[in-house]
Amino acid sequence: MRITPKTPEVRVPRLVGLMAVDARETAEARGVLLAAPDRPDFHLTVVDYVVRQYPPPGAEIPRGAVVTVWFDLGDAEGGSGVREPRLPRPPSGGMRRELDEPGDPFEVLR
């Protein structure tokens, strides 16, 4: 759906999952501007994928308003990296066998 230039309000397109170049083209076609705080060279970014946006898709904003997009999840929201060991450690105990049987090859050591 193409929105005419006379429309004062536009709906924010869904940009999450698009490559930077496609996100810029989609935003331009819908009459909104893009900003990327985690990419100072945003105008040169091509193949990075949008992982977050604000305002969310479908929100009505004035034509020419800025939609902020992010290409990196950041430290607090996921991504790759070392996840273990978690602190504090879980309490000792957990699931144990109730009784060891004599001669059991899988004897529980305490």
Tab-separated table of N, CA and C in Angstrom:
chain	number	residue	atom	x	y	z
A	1	MET	N	0.841	-1.175	0.000
A	1	MET	CA	0.000	0.000	0.000
A	1	MET	C	0.884	1.234	0.000
A	2	ARG	N	0.786	2.024	-1.017
A	2	ARG	CA	1.573	3.251	-1.133
A	2	ARG	C	0.763	4.400	-0.535
A	3	ILE	N	1.390	5.188	0.302
A	3	ILE	CA	0.706	6.300	0.955
A	3	ILE	C	1.018	7.577	0.178
A	4	THR	N	0.014	8.366	-0.077
A	4	THR	CA	0.222	9.584	-0.842
A	4	THR	C	0.920	10.635	0.015
A	5	PRO	N	1.659	11.567	-0.604
A	5	PRO	CA	2.361	12.604	0.147
A	5	PRO	C	1.434	13.522	0.934
A	6	LYS	N	0.138	13.543	0.621
A	6	LYS	CA	-0.800	14.419	1.307
A	6	LYS	C	-1.206	13.893	2.684
A	7	THR	N	-0.950	12.628	2.951
A	7	THR	CA	-1.340	12.026	4.216
A	7	THR	C	-0.425	12.539	5.330
A	8	PRO	N	-0.986	13.188	6.383
A	8	PRO	CA	-0.123	13.726	7.447
A	8	PRO	C	0.417	12.652	8.386
A	9	GLU	N	-0.297	11.542	8.546
A	9	GLU	CA	0.135	10.461	9.436
A	9	GLU	C	0.450	9.234	8.591
A	10	VAL	N	1.475	8.504	8.993
A	10	VAL	CA	1.834	7.261	8.305
A	10	VAL	C	1.965	6.150	9.330
A	11	ARG	N	1.829	4.935	8.891
A	11	ARG	CA	2.038	3.778	9.766
A	11	ARG	C	3.492	3.339	9.641
A	12	VAL	N	4.089	3.015	10.774
A	12	VAL	CA	5.485	2.577	10.795
A	12	VAL	C	5.568	1.193	10.153
A	13	PRO	N	6.452	1.026	9.175
A	13	PRO	CA	6.603	-0.299	8.558
A	13	PRO	C	7.381	-1.242	9.471
A	14	ARG	N	7.235	-2.528	9.246
A	14	ARG	CA	8.021	-3.521	9.992
A	14	ARG	C	9.403	-3.582	9.360
A	15	LEU	N	10.419	-3.210	10.138
A	15	LEU	CA	11.782	-3.160	9.642
A	15	LEU	C	12.660	-4.271	10.216
A	16	VAL	N	12.215	-4.883	11.322
A	16	VAL	CA	12.995	-5.952	11.954
A	16	VAL	C	13.120	-7.122	10.980
A	17	GLY	N	14.356	-7.590	10.808
A	17	GLY	CA	14.614	-8.695	9.900
A	17	GLY	C	15.085	-8.247	8.529
A	18	LEU	N	14.951	-6.962	8.232
A	18	LEU	CA	15.405	-6.459	6.936
A	18	LEU	C	16.881	-6.083	6.994
A	19	MET	N	17.554	-6.195	5.865
A	19	MET	CA	18.919	-5.687	5.774
A	19	MET	C	18.862	-4.163	5.788
A	20	ALA	N	19.952	-3.536	6.158
A	20	ALA	CA	19.994	-2.072	6.291
A	20	ALA	C	19.544	-1.374	5.013
A	21	VAL	N	20.030	-1.826	3.881
A	21	VAL	CA	19.667	-1.195	2.620
A	21	VAL	C	18.166	-1.307	2.358
A	22	ASP	N	17.584	-2.457	2.648
A	22	ASP	CA	16.146	-2.654	2.449
A	22	ASP	C	15.335	-1.836	3.453
A	23	ALA	N	15.836	-1.719	4.673
A	23	ALA	CA	15.144	-0.916	5.690
A	23	ALA	C	15.105	0.549	5.268
A	24	ARG	N	16.207	1.059	4.729
A	24	ARG	CA	16.233	2.456	4.267
A	24	ARG	C	15.243	2.673	3.133
A	25	GLU	N	15.202	1.735	2.182
A	25	GLU	CA	14.275	1.865	1.050
A	25	GLU	C	12.823	1.795	1.508
A	26	THR	N	12.526	0.873	2.427
A	26	THR	CA	11.158	0.730	2.940
A	26	THR	C	10.732	1.980	3.696
A	27	ALA	N	11.616	2.507	4.525
A	27	ALA	CA	11.308	3.720	5.294
A	27	ALA	C	11.060	4.900	4.359
A	28	GLU	N	11.899	5.034	3.353
A	28	GLU	CA	11.745	6.139	2.406
A	28	GLU	C	10.415	6.033	1.663
A	29	ALA	N	10.043	4.814	1.253
A	29	ALA	CA	8.779	4.612	0.541
A	29	ALA	C	7.579	4.938	1.421
A	30	ARG	N	7.697	4.745	2.743
A	30	ARG	CA	6.592	5.023	3.669
A	30	ARG	C	6.610	6.444	4.208
A	31	GLY	N	7.663	7.215	3.887
A	31	GLY	CA	7.690	8.608	4.312
A	31	GLY	C	8.238	8.826	5.711
A	32	VAL	N	9.079	7.924	6.207
A	32	VAL	CA	9.701	8.117	7.522
A	32	VAL	C	11.218	8.128	7.357
A	33	LEU	N	11.899	8.688	8.349
A	33	LEU	CA	13.353	8.729	8.364
A	33	LEU	C	13.872	7.666	9.311
A	34	LEU	N	15.103	7.224	9.106
A	34	LEU	CA	15.705	6.225	9.983
A	34	LEU	C	16.906	6.803	10.710
A	35	ALA	N	17.083	6.350	11.947
A	35	ALA	CA	18.261	6.660	12.738
A	35	ALA	C	18.750	5.359	13.344
A	36	ALA	N	20.075	5.218	13.460
A	36	ALA	CA	20.661	4.000	14.030
A	36	ALA	C	21.754	4.414	15.019
A	37	PRO	N	21.421	4.471	16.319
A	37	PRO	CA	22.403	4.926	17.299
A	37	PRO	C	23.617	4.007	17.442
A	38	ASP	N	23.487	2.735	17.082
A	38	ASP	CA	24.631	1.827	17.205
A	38	ASP	C	25.470	1.757	15.928
A	39	ARG	N	25.128	2.540	14.907
A	39	ARG	CA	25.888	2.568	13.654
A	39	ARG	C	26.095	4.019	13.212
A	40	PRO	N	27.231	4.620	13.585
A	40	PRO	CA	27.484	5.996	13.140
A	40	PRO	C	27.602	6.097	11.619
A	41	ASP	N	27.974	4.998	10.964
A	41	ASP	CA	28.096	4.984	9.504
A	41	ASP	C	26.864	4.342	8.860
A	42	PHE	N	25.692	4.611	9.412
A	42	PHE	CA	24.459	3.965	8.970
A	42	PHE	C	24.221	4.125	7.471
A	43	HIS	N	24.534	5.273	6.920
A	43	HIS	CA	24.289	5.498	5.491
A	43	HIS	C	25.134	4.578	4.606
A	44	LEU	N	26.219	3.991	5.176
A	44	LEU	CA	27.062	3.061	4.425
A	44	LEU	C	26.751	1.598	4.734
A	45	THR	N	25.980	1.349	5.789
A	45	THR	CA	25.665	-0.021	6.201
A	45	THR	C	24.755	-0.665	5.170
A	46	VAL	N	25.096	-1.905	4.762
A	46	VAL	CA	24.325	-2.566	3.711
A	46	VAL	C	23.717	-3.878	4.188
A	47	VAL	N	24.544	-4.820	4.658
A	47	VAL	CA	24.060	-6.175	4.892
A	47	VAL	C	23.751	-6.508	6.345
A	48	ASP	N	23.914	-5.588	7.272
A	48	ASP	CA	23.527	-5.869	8.656
A	48	ASP	C	22.006	-5.903	8.751
A	49	TYR	N	21.499	-6.747	9.650
A	49	TYR	CA	20.059	-6.917	9.790
A	49	TYR	C	19.529	-6.119	10.974
A	50	VAL	N	18.362	-5.519	10.803
A	50	VAL	CA	17.695	-4.784	11.874
A	50	VAL	C	17.169	-5.802	12.890
A	51	VAL	N	17.489	-5.610	14.183
A	51	VAL	CA	17.027	-6.532	15.215
A	51	VAL	C	15.995	-5.903	16.140
A	52	ARG	N	15.874	-4.568	16.093
A	52	ARG	CA	14.917	-3.877	16.955
A	52	ARG	C	14.537	-2.560	16.316
A	53	GLN	N	13.356	-2.069	16.616
A	53	GLN	CA	12.934	-0.766	16.104
A	53	GLN	C	12.007	-0.090	17.085
A	54	TYR	N	11.988	1.253	17.033
A	54	TYR	CA	11.045	2.033	17.826
A	54	TYR	C	10.696	3.271	17.031
A	55	PRO	N	9.454	3.588	16.901
A	55	PRO	CA	8.240	2.950	17.388
A	55	PRO	C	7.983	1.616	16.698
A	56	PRO	N	7.124	0.804	17.323
A	56	PRO	CA	6.855	-0.529	16.775
A	56	PRO	C	6.076	-0.459	15.462
A	57	PRO	N	6.107	-1.549	14.689
A	57	PRO	CA	5.365	-1.579	13.427
A	57	PRO	C	3.875	-1.328	13.646
A	58	GLY	N	3.302	-0.561	12.736
A	58	GLY	CA	1.870	-0.295	12.797
A	58	GLY	C	1.500	0.966	13.557
A	59	ALA	N	2.434	1.522	14.324
A	59	ALA	CA	2.143	2.758	15.059
A	59	ALA	C	1.983	3.908	14.065
A	60	GLU	N	1.095	4.825	14.380
A	60	GLU	CA	0.916	5.998	13.520
A	60	GLU	C	1.813	7.115	14.010
A	61	ILE	N	2.596	7.669	13.075
A	61	ILE	CA	3.490	8.775	13.392
A	61	ILE	C	3.368	9.825	12.294
A	62	PRO	N	3.780	11.060	12.571
A	62	PRO	CA	3.726	12.083	11.520
A	62	PRO	C	4.683	11.748	10.376
A	63	ARG	N	4.283	12.089	9.171
A	63	ARG	CA	5.148	11.885	8.012
A	63	ARG	C	6.450	12.632	8.253
A	64	GLY	N	7.561	11.982	7.963
A	64	GLY	CA	8.869	12.589	8.148
A	64	GLY	C	9.459	12.384	9.539
A	65	ALA	N	8.732	11.707	10.433
A	65	ALA	CA	9.249	11.427	11.779
A	65	ALA	C	10.352	10.375	11.695
A	66	VAL	N	11.119	10.287	12.773
A	66	VAL	CA	12.255	9.368	12.801
A	66	VAL	C	11.873	8.047	13.463
A	67	VAL	N	12.241	6.955	12.822
A	67	VAL	CA	12.125	5.612	13.387
A	67	VAL	C	13.544	5.167	13.723
A	68	THR	N	13.761	4.755	14.961
A	68	THR	CA	15.083	4.317	15.393
A	68	THR	C	15.195	2.811	15.219
A	69	VAL	N	16.295	2.375	14.606
A	69	VAL	CA	16.547	0.953	14.405
A	69	VAL	C	17.893	0.590	15.019
A	70	TRP	N	18.008	-0.655	15.473
A	70	TRP	CA	19.248	-1.166	16.039
A	70	TRP	C	19.660	-2.412	15.271
A	71	PHE	N	20.954	-2.591	15.157
A	71	PHE	CA	21.502	-3.739	14.440
A	71	PHE	C	22.186	-4.718	15.370
A	72	ASP	N	22.315	-4.378	16.637
A	72	ASP	CA	22.998	-5.229	17.602
A	72	ASP	C	22.115	-5.331	18.831
A	73	LEU	N	21.978	-6.534	19.390
A	73	LEU	CA	21.133	-6.718	20.572
A	73	LEU	C	21.746	-6.122	21.824
A	74	GLY	N	23.030	-5.913	21.847
A	74	GLY	CA	23.671	-5.361	23.032
A	74	GLY	C	23.972	-6.434	24.057
A	75	ASP	N	24.595	-6.026	25.158
A	75	ASP	CA	25.021	-6.973	26.184
A	75	ASP	C	23.858	-7.553	26.972
A	76	ALA	N	22.829	-6.781	27.227
A	76	ALA	CA	21.774	-7.212	28.138
A	76	ALA	C	20.652	-7.985	27.457
A	77	GLU	N	20.624	-8.036	26.148
A	77	GLU	CA	19.460	-8.604	25.487
A	77	GLU	C	19.724	-9.844	24.664
A	78	GLY	N	20.848	-10.460	24.837
A	78	GLY	CA	21.058	-11.685	24.083
A	78	GLY	C	22.318	-11.626	23.265
A	79	GLY	N	22.303	-12.278	22.153
A	79	GLY	CA	23.498	-12.376	21.346
A	79	GLY	C	24.305	-13.585	21.773
A	80	SER	N	25.498	-13.686	21.266
A	80	SER	CA	26.326	-14.833	21.622
A	80	SER	C	27.245	-14.472	22.768
A	81	GLY	N	27.876	-15.456	23.307
A	81	GLY	CA	28.805	-15.197	24.393
A	81	GLY	C	28.753	-16.301	25.423
A	82	VAL	N	29.587	-16.165	26.432
A	82	VAL	CA	29.675	-17.149	27.490
A	82	VAL	C	28.481	-16.995	28.414
A	83	ARG	N	27.788	-18.083	28.683
A	83	ARG	CA	26.607	-18.039	29.525
A	83	ARG	C	26.819	-18.719	30.868
A	84	GLU	N	27.837	-19.562	31.007
A	84	GLU	CA	28.052	-20.322	32.232
A	84	GLU	C	29.418	-19.998	32.793
A	85	PRO	N	29.693	-20.138	34.032
A	85	PRO	CA	28.784	-20.554	35.085
A	85	PRO	C	27.916	-19.389	35.539
A	86	ARG	N	26.725	-19.707	35.917
A	86	ARG	CA	25.810	-18.691	36.430
A	86	ARG	C	26.055	-18.526	37.918
A	87	LEU	N	26.062	-17.318	38.349
A	87	LEU	CA	26.252	-17.036	39.768
A	87	LEU	C	25.014	-16.343	40.288
A	88	PRO	N	24.535	-16.605	41.446
A	88	PRO	CA	25.038	-17.606	42.369
A	88	PRO	C	24.708	-19.002	41.854
A	89	ARG	N	25.524	-19.939	42.271
A	89	ARG	CA	25.331	-21.320	41.836
A	89	ARG	C	24.051	-21.892	42.450
A	90	PRO	N	23.423	-22.855	41.788
A	90	PRO	CA	22.226	-23.477	42.354
A	90	PRO	C	22.569	-24.216	43.652
A	91	PRO	N	21.609	-24.363	44.551
A	91	PRO	CA	21.890	-25.053	45.812
A	91	PRO	C	22.288	-26.504	45.568
A	92	SER	N	23.102	-27.029	46.489
A	92	SER	CA	23.524	-28.426	46.333
A	92	SER	C	22.335	-29.343	46.574
A	93	GLY	N	22.447	-30.534	46.140
A	93	GLY	CA	21.343	-31.488	46.290
A	93	GLY	C	20.813	-31.818	44.916
A	94	GLY	N	19.614	-31.428	44.689
A	94	GLY	CA	19.024	-31.717	43.396
A	94	GLY	C	18.488	-33.127	43.364
A	95	MET	N	18.377	-33.655	42.184
A	95	MET	CA	17.823	-34.996	42.040
A	95	MET	C	18.883	-36.031	42.384
A	96	ARG	N	18.574	-36.890	43.320
A	96	ARG	CA	19.470	-37.975	43.703
A	96	ARG	C	18.677	-39.269	43.744
A	97	ARG	N	19.380	-40.329	43.573
A	97	ARG	CA	18.715	-41.622	43.733
A	97	ARG	C	18.416	-41.829	45.196
A	98	GLU	N	17.302	-42.449	45.492
A	98	GLU	CA	16.900	-42.612	46.886
A	98	GLU	C	17.828	-43.543	47.646
A	99	LEU	N	18.109	-44.710	47.119
A	99	LEU	CA	18.941	-45.689	47.815
A	99	LEU	C	19.927	-46.304	46.846
A	100	ASP	N	21.127	-46.525	47.335
A	100	ASP	CA	22.083	-47.297	46.558
A	100	ASP	C	21.849	-48.767	46.863
A	101	GLU	N	21.906	-49.575	45.844
A	101	GLU	CA	21.762	-51.004	46.057
A	101	GLU	C	23.146	-51.628	46.072
A	102	PRO	N	23.323	-52.664	46.876
A	102	PRO	CA	24.633	-53.316	46.946
A	102	PRO	C	25.072	-53.801	45.571
A	103	GLY	N	26.331	-53.516	45.252
A	103	GLY	CA	26.866	-53.967	43.976
A	103	GLY	C	26.403	-53.137	42.792
A	104	ASP	N	25.783	-52.008	43.043
A	104	ASP	CA	25.292	-51.143	41.964
A	104	ASP	C	26.491	-50.533	41.230
A	105	PRO	N	26.602	-50.725	39.910
A	105	PRO	CA	27.739	-50.170	39.183
A	105	PRO	C	27.687	-48.642	39.106
A	106	PHE	N	26.562	-48.060	39.366
A	106	PHE	CA	26.411	-46.602	39.293
A	106	PHE	C	26.176	-46.025	40.686
A	107	GLU	N	27.055	-46.354	41.594
A	107	GLU	CA	26.900	-45.937	42.970
A	107	GLU	C	27.049	-44.425	43.094
A	108	VAL	N	26.182	-43.819	43.893
A	108	VAL	CA	26.218	-42.379	44.105
A	108	VAL	C	27.269	-42.078	45.158
A	109	LEU	N	28.222	-41.218	44.817
A	109	LEU	CA	29.271	-40.844	45.763
A	109	LEU	C	28.841	-39.588	46.506
A	110	ARG	N	29.062	-39.589	47.824
A	110	ARG	CA	28.655	-38.420	48.621
A	110	ARG	C	29.830	-37.761	49.238
